[in-house]
PDB file of C-alpha atoms (C1' of nucleotides) in Angstrom:
ATOM      1  CA  MET M  14      69.876 197.900 102.362  1.00  0.00           C
ATOM      2  CA  PRO M  15      71.271 199.716 105.416  1.00  0.00           C
ATOM      3  CA  VAL M  16      75.030 200.269 105.431  1.00  0.00           C
ATOM      4  CA  TYR M  17      75.522 198.425 108.713  1.00  0.00           C
ATOM      5  CA  LEU M  18      73.809 195.367 107.233  1.00  0.00           C
ATOM      6  CA  LYS M  19      76.015 195.509 104.140  1.00  0.00           C
ATOM      7  CA  ILE M  20      79.101 195.704 106.317  1.00  0.00           C
ATOM      8  CA  THR M  21      77.868 192.825 108.478  1.00  0.00           C
ATOM      9  CA  LEU M  22      77.302 190.627 105.437  1.00  0.00           C
ATOM     10  CA  LEU M  23      80.656 191.644 104.024  1.00  0.00           C
ATOM     11  CA  ILE M  24      82.623 190.702 107.126  1.00  0.00           C
ATOM     12  CA  LEU M  25      80.593 187.626 108.085  1.00  0.00           C
ATOM     13  CA  PRO M  26      82.729 185.153 106.107  1.00  0.00           C
ATOM     14  CA  PHE M  27      85.799 186.807 107.542  1.00  0.00           C
ATOM     15  CA  HIS M  28      84.452 186.348 111.050  1.00  0.00           C
ATOM     16  CA  LEU M  29      83.641 182.722 110.416  1.00  0.00           C
ATOM     17  CA  GLN M  30      87.122 182.132 109.076  1.00  0.00           C
ATOM     18  CA  LEU M  31      88.603 183.977 112.061  1.00  0.00           C
ATOM     19  CA  MET M  32      86.580 181.829 114.451  1.00  0.00           C
ATOM     20  CA  TYR M  33      87.659 178.671 112.694  1.00  0.00           C
ATOM     21  CA  ARG M  34      91.315 179.621 112.631  1.00  0.00           C
ATOM     22  CA  CYS M  35      91.285 180.637 116.296  1.00  0.00           C
ATOM     23  CA  LEU M  36      89.681 177.321 117.170  1.00  0.00           C
ATOM     24  CA  LYS M  37      92.198 175.437 115.031  1.00  0.00           C
ATOM     25  CA  VAL M  38      95.127 177.231 116.650  1.00  0.00           C
ATOM     26  CA  MET M  39      93.696 176.433 120.076  1.00  0.00           C
ATOM     27  CA  LEU M  40      93.341 172.767 119.224  1.00  0.00           C
ATOM     28  CA  ASP M  41      96.731 172.576 117.532  1.00  0.00           C
ATOM     29  CA  SER M  42      98.443 174.219 120.456  1.00  0.00           C
ATOM     30  CA  VAL M  43      97.122 171.616 122.855  1.00  0.00           C
ATOM     31  CA  THR M  44      99.449 168.833 123.885  1.00  0.00           C
ATOM     32  CA  PRO M  45      98.883 165.988 126.323  1.00  0.00           C
ATOM     33  CA  SER M  46     101.279 167.586 128.776  1.00  0.00           C
ATOM     34  CA  THR M  47      99.355 170.818 128.571  1.00  0.00           C
ATOM     35  CA  PHE M  48      96.279 169.111 129.877  1.00  0.00           C
ATOM     36  CA  LEU M  49      97.956 166.692 132.196  1.00  0.00           C
ATOM     37  CA  SER M  50      99.378 169.590 134.092  1.00  0.00           C
ATOM     38  CA  ASN M  51      96.000 171.346 134.236  1.00  0.00           C
ATOM     39  CA  THR M  52      97.542 174.492 132.842  1.00  0.00           C
ATOM     40  CA  MET M  53      96.345 177.000 130.293  1.00  0.00           C
ATOM     41  CA  VAL M  54      95.501 175.596 126.895  1.00  0.00           C
ATOM     42  CA  CYS M  55      96.554 178.317 124.470  1.00  0.00           C
ATOM     43  CA  ASP M  56      99.722 180.098 123.764  1.00  0.00           C
ATOM     44  CA  PRO M  57      98.599 183.666 124.448  1.00  0.00           C
ATOM     45  CA  LEU M  58     101.223 185.194 122.172  1.00  0.00           C
ATOM     46  CA  MET M  59      99.940 184.119 118.788  1.00  0.00           C
ATOM     47  CA  SER M  60     100.544 186.648 116.068  1.00  0.00           C
ATOM     48  CA  TRP M  61      97.926 187.666 113.516  1.00  0.00           C
ATOM     49  CA  THR M  62      99.755 185.850 110.784  1.00  0.00           C
ATOM     50  CA  GLU M  63      99.902 182.710 112.892  1.00  0.00           C
ATOM     51  CA  ILE M  64      96.185 182.933 113.456  1.00  0.00           C
ATOM     52  CA  PHE M  65      95.132 183.932 109.949  1.00  0.00           C
ATOM     53  CA  GLY M  66      97.869 182.156 108.059  1.00  0.00           C
ATOM     54  CA  THR M  67      97.922 182.836 104.373  1.00  0.00           C
ATOM     55  CA  THR M  68      94.992 183.113 102.022  1.00  0.00           C
ATOM     56  CA  GLU M  69      94.254 179.438 101.487  1.00  0.00           C
ATOM     57  CA  ASP M  70      91.005 178.038 102.786  1.00  0.00           C
ATOM     58  CA  ASP M  71      91.883 174.968 104.772  1.00  0.00           C
ATOM     59  CA  TYR M  72      88.578 174.166 106.352  1.00  0.00           C
ATOM     60  CA  PRO M  73      88.461 170.711 107.917  1.00  0.00           C
ATOM     61  CA  THR M  74      87.166 167.901 105.844  1.00  0.00           C
ATOM     62  CA  CYS M  75      87.029 164.254 106.641  1.00  0.00           C
ATOM     63  CA  ASP M  76      87.214 161.433 104.223  1.00  0.00           C
ATOM     64  CA  HIS M  77      87.169 158.466 106.545  1.00  0.00           C
ATOM     65  CA  GLN M  78      88.081 156.117 103.741  1.00  0.00           C
ATOM     66  CA  THR M  79      91.281 157.869 102.767  1.00  0.00           C
ATOM     67  CA  ASP M  80      92.364 159.737 105.877  1.00  0.00           C
ATOM     68  CA  SER M  81      92.330 156.541 107.892  1.00  0.00           C
ATOM     69  CA  ASP M  82      92.864 157.151 111.599  1.00  0.00           C
ATOM     70  CA  SER M  83      94.429 160.570 111.165  1.00  0.00           C
ATOM     71  CA  PHE M  84      91.228 162.599 111.372  1.00  0.00           C
ATOM     72  CA  TRP M  85      89.963 160.751 114.433  1.00  0.00           C
ATOM     73  CA  THR M  86      93.179 161.321 116.310  1.00  0.00           C
ATOM     74  CA  SER M  87      93.668 164.906 115.165  1.00  0.00           C
ATOM     75  CA  ILE M  88      90.591 166.228 116.937  1.00  0.00           C
ATOM     76  CA  HIS M  89      89.735 165.147 120.438  1.00  0.00           C
ATOM     77  CA  PRO M  90      86.524 163.041 120.530  1.00  0.00           C
ATOM     78  CA  GLU M  91      84.955 165.541 122.924  1.00  0.00           C
ATOM     79  CA  HIS M  92      84.966 168.045 120.069  1.00  0.00           C
ATOM     80  CA  TRP M  93      83.366 165.727 117.520  1.00  0.00           C
ATOM     81  CA  SER M  94      80.000 166.728 116.116  1.00  0.00           C
ATOM     82  CA  LYS M  95      77.083 164.297 115.842  1.00  0.00           C
ATOM     83  CA  HIS M  96      78.048 163.858 112.223  1.00  0.00           C
ATOM     84  CA  ASN M  97      81.643 163.060 113.195  1.00  0.00           C
ATOM     85  CA  VAL M  98      80.391 160.437 115.671  1.00  0.00           C
ATOM     86  CA  CYS M  99      78.319 158.836 112.935  1.00  0.00           C
ATOM     87  CA  GLU M 100      81.271 158.886 110.529  1.00  0.00           C
ATOM     88  CA  TRP M 101      83.536 157.429 113.184  1.00  0.00           C
ATOM     89  CA  LEU M 102      81.146 154.497 113.657  1.00  0.00           C
ATOM     90  CA  GLN M 103      81.164 153.885 109.916  1.00  0.00           C
ATOM     91  CA  PHE M 104      84.932 154.187 109.846  1.00  0.00           C
ATOM     92  CA  CYS M 105      85.293 151.632 112.657  1.00  0.00           C
ATOM     93  CA  CYS M 106      82.944 149.215 110.903  1.00  0.00           C
ATOM     94  CA  ASP M 107      84.998 149.488 107.707  1.00  0.00           C
ATOM     95  CA  GLN M 108      88.406 149.539 109.287  1.00  0.00           C
ATOM     96  CA  TYR M 109      87.924 146.883 111.957  1.00  0.00           C
ATOM     97  CA  LYS M 110      85.444 144.720 110.078  1.00  0.00           C
ATOM     98  CA  LEU M 111      82.744 145.199 112.688  1.00  0.00           C
ATOM     99  CA  ASP M 112      79.225 144.064 111.982  1.00  0.00           C
ATOM    100  CA  ALA M 113      77.202 147.259 111.621  1.00  0.00           C
ATOM    101  CA  ASN M 114      74.022 145.272 112.260  1.00  0.00           C
ATOM    102  CA  CYS M 115      75.082 144.931 115.914  1.00  0.00           C
ATOM    103  CA  ILE M 116      75.095 148.681 116.331  1.00  0.00           C
ATOM    104  CA  SER M 117      71.995 150.616 117.331  1.00  0.00           C
ATOM    105  CA  PHE M 118      72.828 153.829 115.519  1.00  0.00           C
ATOM    106  CA  SER M 119      69.983 155.677 117.273  1.00  0.00           C
ATOM    107  CA  HIS M 120      71.974 155.314 120.502  1.00  0.00           C
ATOM    108  CA  PHE M 121      74.848 157.125 118.837  1.00  0.00           C
ATOM    109  CA  ASN M 122      72.950 160.144 117.568  1.00  0.00           C
ATOM    110  CA  ILE M 123      74.954 162.189 120.060  1.00  0.00           C
ATOM    111  CA  SER M 124      77.799 164.670 120.214  1.00  0.00           C
ATOM    112  CA  GLY M 125      81.397 163.697 120.838  1.00  0.00           C
ATOM    113  CA  LEU M 126      81.157 164.995 124.379  1.00  0.00           C
ATOM    114  CA  GLN M 127      78.169 162.757 125.084  1.00  0.00           C
ATOM    115  CA  LEU M 128      80.020 159.866 123.438  1.00  0.00           C
ATOM    116  CA  CYS M 129      82.969 160.388 125.746  1.00  0.00           C
ATOM    117  CA  ASN M 130      80.663 160.359 128.739  1.00  0.00           C
ATOM    118  CA  MET M 131      79.201 156.966 127.831  1.00  0.00           C
ATOM    119  CA  THR M 132      80.225 154.134 130.103  1.00  0.00           C
ATOM    120  CA  GLN M 133      81.460 150.788 128.845  1.00  0.00           C
ATOM    121  CA  GLU M 134      78.114 149.304 129.900  1.00  0.00           C
ATOM    122  CA  GLU M 135      76.266 151.859 127.780  1.00  0.00           C
ATOM    123  CA  PHE M 136      78.461 150.961 124.805  1.00  0.00           C
ATOM    124  CA  LEU M 137      77.613 147.310 125.400  1.00  0.00           C
ATOM    125  CA  ASP M 138      73.901 148.094 125.525  1.00  0.00           C
ATOM    126  CA  ALA M 139      74.099 150.135 122.339  1.00  0.00           C
ATOM    127  CA  ALA M 140      76.255 147.813 120.265  1.00  0.00           C
ATOM    128  CA  GLY M 141      76.805 144.503 122.026  1.00  0.00           C
ATOM    129  CA  ILE M 142      80.230 142.985 121.458  1.00  0.00           C
ATOM    130  CA  CYS M 143      80.962 145.719 118.934  1.00  0.00           C
ATOM    131  CA  GLY M 144      80.267 148.219 121.693  1.00  0.00           C
ATOM    132  CA  GLU M 145      82.966 146.690 123.810  1.00  0.00           C
ATOM    133  CA  TYR M 146      85.353 147.106 120.934  1.00  0.00           C
ATOM    134  CA  LEU M 147      84.199 150.620 120.060  1.00  0.00           C
ATOM    135  CA  TYR M 148      84.628 151.628 123.682  1.00  0.00           C
ATOM    136  CA  PHE M 149      88.182 150.351 123.624  1.00  0.00           C
ATOM    137  CA  ILE M 150      88.993 152.155 120.353  1.00  0.00           C
ATOM    138  CA  LEU M 151      87.548 155.389 121.696  1.00  0.00           C
ATOM    139  CA  GLN M 152      89.589 155.179 124.891  1.00  0.00           C
ATOM    140  CA  ASN M 153      92.653 154.526 122.765  1.00  0.00           C
ATOM    141  CA  ILE M 154      92.030 157.651 120.692  1.00  0.00           C
ATOM    142  CA  ARG M 155      91.415 159.662 123.830  1.00  0.00           C
ATOM    143  CA  MET M 156      94.661 158.440 125.328  1.00  0.00           C
ATOM    144  CA  HIS M 157      96.935 158.451 122.331  1.00  0.00           C
ATOM    145  CA  GLY M 158      95.469 160.925 119.900  1.00  0.00           C
ATOM    146  CA  THR M 159      95.320 164.540 120.906  1.00  0.00           C
ATOM    147  CA  SER M 160      94.001 163.194 124.140  1.00  0.00           C
ATOM    148  CA  PHE M 161      94.223 165.270 127.236  1.00  0.00           C
ATOM    149  CA  PHE M 162      93.002 163.882 130.506  1.00  0.00           C
ATOM    150  CA  THR M 163      92.746 166.205 133.429  1.00  0.00           C
ATOM    151  CA  ASP M 164      92.546 163.195 135.663  1.00  0.00           C
ATOM    152  CA  LEU M 165      94.633 160.110 135.055  1.00  0.00           C
ATOM    153  CA  GLU M 166      92.220 158.088 137.170  1.00  0.00           C
ATOM    154  CA  GLU M 167      89.540 158.741 134.590  1.00  0.00           C
ATOM    155  CA  THR M 168      89.510 155.366 132.917  1.00  0.00           C
ATOM    156  CA  LYS M 169      90.126 151.782 133.780  1.00  0.00           C
ATOM    157  CA  LEU M 170      92.571 151.649 130.898  1.00  0.00           C
ATOM    158  CA  SER M 171      94.854 154.309 132.282  1.00  0.00           C
ATOM    159  CA  ASN M 172      94.584 152.811 135.757  1.00  0.00           C
ATOM    160  CA  LYS M 173      96.214 149.680 134.451  1.00  0.00           C
ATOM    161  CA  ASP M 174      98.779 151.498 132.338  1.00  0.00           C
ATOM    162  CA  TYR M 175      97.013 149.705 129.540  1.00  0.00           C
ATOM    163  CA  LEU M 176      98.783 150.227 126.177  1.00  0.00           C
ATOM    164  CA  GLN M 177     101.726 151.892 127.827  1.00  0.00           C
ATOM    165  CA  SER M 178     103.928 148.850 127.195  1.00  0.00           C
ATOM    166  CA  SER M 179     106.763 149.605 124.845  1.00  0.00           C
ATOM    167  CA  HIS M 180     107.174 146.221 123.169  1.00  0.00           C
ATOM    168  CA  LEU M 181     104.892 144.238 120.956  1.00  0.00           C
ATOM    169  CA  TRP M 182     104.859 141.152 123.161  1.00  0.00           C
ATOM    170  CA  GLU M 183     103.965 143.289 126.191  1.00  0.00           C
ATOM    171  CA  PHE M 184     101.185 144.921 124.211  1.00  0.00           C
ATOM    172  CA  VAL M 185      99.855 141.457 123.324  1.00  0.00           C
ATOM    173  CA  ARG M 186     100.236 140.253 126.908  1.00  0.00           C
ATOM    174  CA  ASP M 187      98.403 143.263 128.310  1.00  0.00           C
ATOM    175  CA  LEU M 188      95.545 142.785 125.858  1.00  0.00           C
ATOM    176  CA  LEU M 189      95.277 139.164 126.982  1.00  0.00           C
ATOM    177  CA  LEU M 190      95.235 140.266 130.601  1.00  0.00           C
ATOM    178  CA  SER M 191      92.265 142.555 129.902  1.00  0.00           C
ATOM    179  CA  PRO M 192      89.802 140.183 128.223  1.00  0.00           C
ATOM    180  CA  GLU M 193      86.890 142.445 129.045  1.00  0.00           C
ATOM    181  CA  GLU M 194      88.478 145.234 127.049  1.00  0.00           C
ATOM    182  CA  ASN M 195      90.238 143.616 124.115  1.00  0.00           C
ATOM    183  CA  GLY M 196      87.063 143.122 122.127  1.00  0.00           C
ATOM    184  CA  GLY M 197      87.719 139.433 121.599  1.00  0.00           C
ATOM    185  CA  ILE M 198      90.814 140.079 119.495  1.00  0.00           C
ATOM    186  CA  LEU M 199      92.912 137.668 121.527  1.00  0.00           C
ATOM    187  CA  GLU M 200      91.997 134.814 123.799  1.00  0.00           C
ATOM    188  CA  TRP M 201      93.718 132.252 125.959  1.00  0.00           C
ATOM    189  CA  GLU M 202      93.815 128.679 124.731  1.00  0.00           C
ATOM    190  CA  ASP M 203      95.677 127.394 127.747  1.00  0.00           C
ATOM    191  CA  ARG M 204      96.089 130.029 130.416  1.00  0.00           C
ATOM    192  CA  GLY M 205      98.405 127.885 132.526  1.00  0.00           C
ATOM    193  CA  GLN M 206     100.838 127.205 129.704  1.00  0.00           C
ATOM    194  CA  GLY M 207     100.681 130.690 128.242  1.00  0.00           C
ATOM    195  CA  ILE M 208      99.143 129.542 124.975  1.00  0.00           C
ATOM    196  CA  PHE M 209      96.932 132.080 123.263  1.00  0.00           C
ATOM    197  CA  ARG M 210      95.144 132.555 119.985  1.00  0.00           C
ATOM    198  CA  VAL M 211      94.794 135.574 117.751  1.00  0.00           C
ATOM    199  CA  VAL M 212      91.078 135.698 116.964  1.00  0.00           C
ATOM    200  CA  LYS M 213      90.916 138.880 114.891  1.00  0.00           C
ATOM    201  CA  SER M 214      94.275 139.169 113.200  1.00  0.00           C
ATOM    202  CA  GLU M 215      93.776 142.341 111.204  1.00  0.00           C
ATOM    203  CA  ALA M 216      92.058 144.067 114.123  1.00  0.00           C
ATOM    204  CA  LEU M 217      95.059 143.230 116.271  1.00  0.00           C
ATOM    205  CA  ALA M 218      97.367 144.672 113.620  1.00  0.00           C
ATOM    206  CA  LYS M 219      95.304 147.843 113.332  1.00  0.00           C
ATOM    207  CA  MET M 220      95.357 148.242 117.088  1.00  0.00           C
ATOM    208  CA  TRP M 221      99.110 147.754 117.214  1.00  0.00           C
ATOM    209  CA  GLY M 222      99.441 150.189 114.332  1.00  0.00           C
ATOM    210  CA  GLN M 223      97.331 152.693 116.221  1.00  0.00           C
ATOM    211  CA  ARG M 224      99.563 152.226 119.234  1.00  0.00           C
ATOM    212  CA  LYS M 225     102.628 152.909 117.071  1.00  0.00           C
ATOM    213  CA  LYS M 226     100.893 155.604 115.021  1.00  0.00           C
ATOM    214  CA  ASN M 227     101.390 153.529 111.898  1.00  0.00           C
ATOM    215  CA  ASP M 228      98.274 153.001 109.812  1.00  0.00           C
ATOM    216  CA  ARG M 229     100.169 150.736 107.386  1.00  0.00           C
ATOM    217  CA  MET M 230     100.513 147.938 109.923  1.00  0.00           C
ATOM    218  CA  THR M 231      99.186 144.560 108.835  1.00  0.00           C
ATOM    219  CA  TYR M 232      98.978 141.150 110.478  1.00  0.00           C
ATOM    220  CA  GLU M 233     101.555 139.951 107.951  1.00  0.00           C
ATOM    221  CA  LYS M 234     104.099 142.415 109.334  1.00  0.00           C
ATOM    222  CA  LEU M 235     103.033 142.053 112.951  1.00  0.00           C
ATOM    223  CA  SER M 236     103.424 138.286 112.737  1.00  0.00           C
ATOM    224  CA  ARG M 237     106.965 138.726 111.379  1.00  0.00           C
ATOM    225  CA  ALA M 238     107.795 140.718 114.491  1.00  0.00           C
ATOM    226  CA  LEU M 239     106.227 137.980 116.632  1.00  0.00           C
ATOM    227  CA  ARG M 240     108.357 135.332 114.893  1.00  0.00           C
ATOM    228  CA  TYR M 241     111.506 137.218 115.882  1.00  0.00           C
ATOM    229  CA  TYR M 242     110.534 136.488 119.495  1.00  0.00           C
ATOM    230  CA  TYR M 243     111.160 132.779 118.914  1.00  0.00           C
ATOM    231  CA  LYS M 244     114.886 133.526 118.820  1.00  0.00           C
ATOM    232  CA  THR M 245     114.884 135.314 122.126  1.00  0.00           C
ATOM    233  CA  GLY M 246     112.603 132.946 124.025  1.00  0.00           C
ATOM    234  CA  ILE M 247     109.857 135.491 124.480  1.00  0.00           C
ATOM    235  CA  LEU M 248     107.575 133.252 122.414  1.00  0.00           C
ATOM    236  CA  GLU M 249     107.649 129.578 121.517  1.00  0.00           C
ATOM    237  CA  ARG M 250     106.352 128.025 118.337  1.00  0.00           C
ATOM    238  CA  VAL M 251     102.974 126.353 118.361  1.00  0.00           C
ATOM    239  CA  ASP M 252     102.312 124.558 115.110  1.00  0.00           C
ATOM    240  CA  ARG M 253      98.814 125.850 114.724  1.00  0.00           C
ATOM    241  CA  ARG M 254      97.609 128.824 112.736  1.00  0.00           C
ATOM    242  CA  LEU M 255      97.261 132.040 114.778  1.00  0.00           C
ATOM    243  CA  VAL M 256      98.334 130.288 117.979  1.00  0.00           C
ATOM    244  CA  TYR M 257     101.352 131.439 120.012  1.00  0.00           C
ATOM    245  CA  LYS M 258     102.863 130.581 123.367  1.00  0.00           C
ATOM    246  CA  PHE M 259     104.801 132.693 125.823  1.00  0.00           C
ATOM    247  CA  GLY M 260     108.353 131.480 126.271  1.00  0.00           C
ATOM    248  CA  LYS M 261     110.655 131.314 129.272  1.00  0.00           C
ATOM    249  CA  ASN M 262     111.808 134.889 128.816  1.00  0.00           C
ATOM    250  CA  ALA M 263     108.327 136.385 128.776  1.00  0.00           C
ATOM    251  CA  HIS M 264     107.123 137.592 132.131  1.00  0.00           C
ATOM    252  CA  GLY M 265     104.009 139.065 133.654  1.00  0.00           C
ATOM    253  CA  TRP M 266     101.487 136.764 132.012  1.00  0.00           C
ATOM    254  CA  GLN M 267     101.250 134.057 134.664  1.00  0.00           C
ATOM    255  CA  GLU M 268      98.127 134.251 136.815  1.00  0.00           C
ATOM    256  CA  ASN M 269      99.955 133.810 140.109  1.00  0.00           C
ATOM    257  CA  LYS M 270     102.838 136.111 139.227  1.00  0.00           C
ATOM    258  CA  ILE M 271     101.008 139.251 138.111  1.00  0.00           C
TER     259      ILE M 271
ATOM    260  C1'  DT E   3     127.855 160.582 116.046  1.00  0.00           C
ATOM    261  C1'  DT E   4     127.370 155.935 116.521  1.00  0.00           C
ATOM    262  C1'  DG E   5     125.837 151.396 117.554  1.00  0.00           C
ATOM    263  C1'  DG E   6     122.393 148.273 119.040  1.00  0.00           C
ATOM    264  C1'  DG E   7     117.682 146.699 120.014  1.00  0.00           C
ATOM    265  C1'  DG E   8     113.314 146.301 118.326  1.00  0.00           C
ATOM    266  C1'  DT E   9     110.722 146.470 115.045  1.00  0.00           C
ATOM    267  C1'  DT E  10     108.954 147.470 109.947  1.00  0.00           C
ATOM    268  C1'  DT E  11     108.961 146.461 105.237  1.00  0.00           C
ATOM    269  C1'  DC E  12     109.591 143.481 101.536  1.00  0.00           C
ATOM    270  C1'  DC E  13     110.419 139.254  99.778  1.00  0.00           C
ATOM    271  C1'  DT E  14     110.311 134.143  98.252  1.00  0.00           C
ATOM    272  C1'  DG E  15     108.580 129.970  99.064  1.00  0.00           C
ATOM    273  C1'  DG E  16     105.762 126.714 101.653  1.00  0.00           C
ATOM    274  C1'  DT E  17     101.319 125.204 104.172  1.00  0.00           C
ATOM    275  C1'  DT E  18      96.431 125.067 105.547  1.00  0.00           C
TER     276       DT E  18
ATOM    277  C1'  DA R  28      92.421 131.291  96.246  1.00  0.00           C
ATOM    278  C1'  DA R  29      92.989 133.459 100.464  1.00  0.00           C
ATOM    279  C1'  DA R  30      95.086 133.545 104.699  1.00  0.00           C
ATOM    280  C1'  DC R  31      98.742 132.194 107.246  1.00  0.00           C
ATOM    281  C1'  DC R  32     103.692 130.608 108.380  1.00  0.00           C
ATOM    282  C1'  DA R  33     108.936 130.738 108.042  1.00  0.00           C
ATOM    283  C1'  DG R  34     112.735 133.305 107.928  1.00  0.00           C
ATOM    284  C1'  DG R  35     116.414 136.212 105.194  1.00  0.00           C
ATOM    285  C1'  DA R  36     117.708 140.877 104.200  1.00  0.00           C
ATOM    286  C1'  DA R  37     117.722 145.564 104.712  1.00  0.00           C
ATOM    287  C1'  DA R  38     115.730 149.827 106.277  1.00  0.00           C
ATOM    288  C1'  DC R  39     114.030 152.445 109.928  1.00  0.00           C
ATOM    289  C1'  DC R  40     113.491 154.622 114.497  1.00  0.00           C
ATOM    290  C1'  DC R  41     114.650 155.506 119.058  1.00  0.00           C
ATOM    291  C1'  DC R  42     117.662 155.678 122.799  1.00  0.00           C
ATOM    292  C1'  DA R  43     121.884 155.547 125.416  1.00  0.00           C
TER     293       DA R  43
END
DNA sequence: TTGGGGTTTCCTGGTT
DNA sequence: AAACCAGGAAACCCCA
């Protein structure tokens, strides 16, 4: 075997590792503000040791059952492979109790970049009501994971400051005010009186948990937080399961006062 | 550093 | 039996 070929084979793994580590450093160094300001992505002054690290081999792996949301928010969806997209769909079905039968998986045999370029209508075509929900989850990851929009006008969600609310009741209110985007998690029972129903309790909890970067959130705990609002008049009791009503101190939910 | 608001976590007991 | 409701207690986190 020629010497140059031996050398090439010898250094090939090293090159692959170098490429991976460079890519990882680039991704890790990215922050939302970096992209929002349209400035350079990488810190140009990375040392060799920062790039190569030590000798351990920490190639990325994804166990969507155990890593929960962390993997999907650690790498921007645009960088997902076809396999990642497929795993993400499976993860969403498991995590949010979506009916996989609704999903036309052939429509999702695409890269992360192509996924990100899909419109809400295309999601609907590909997965019906689940598509609406998947679209919402994806936008949420793009906004709150390692998301980096170059243009804040890019989505309807950001236009409405959707999910920017700091309090739980505002988060709930804003979901109710965007029925086309909340995936049927919440719905009005009596719009005029501010009475609403939680349709998918655990999905709501997961979404709130995602908002707070807390994958241990449950409806049990979320509902405890909602019950605290009875004291402050943000919510009023409705003696029906999963039904709540906005109180006199809640604002922004009335149709004529938005 | 501290104190308060707003949860989050855990719990017991009750209801649907 | 599972899911939900009620509310006490304490921990936690963030912000001013």
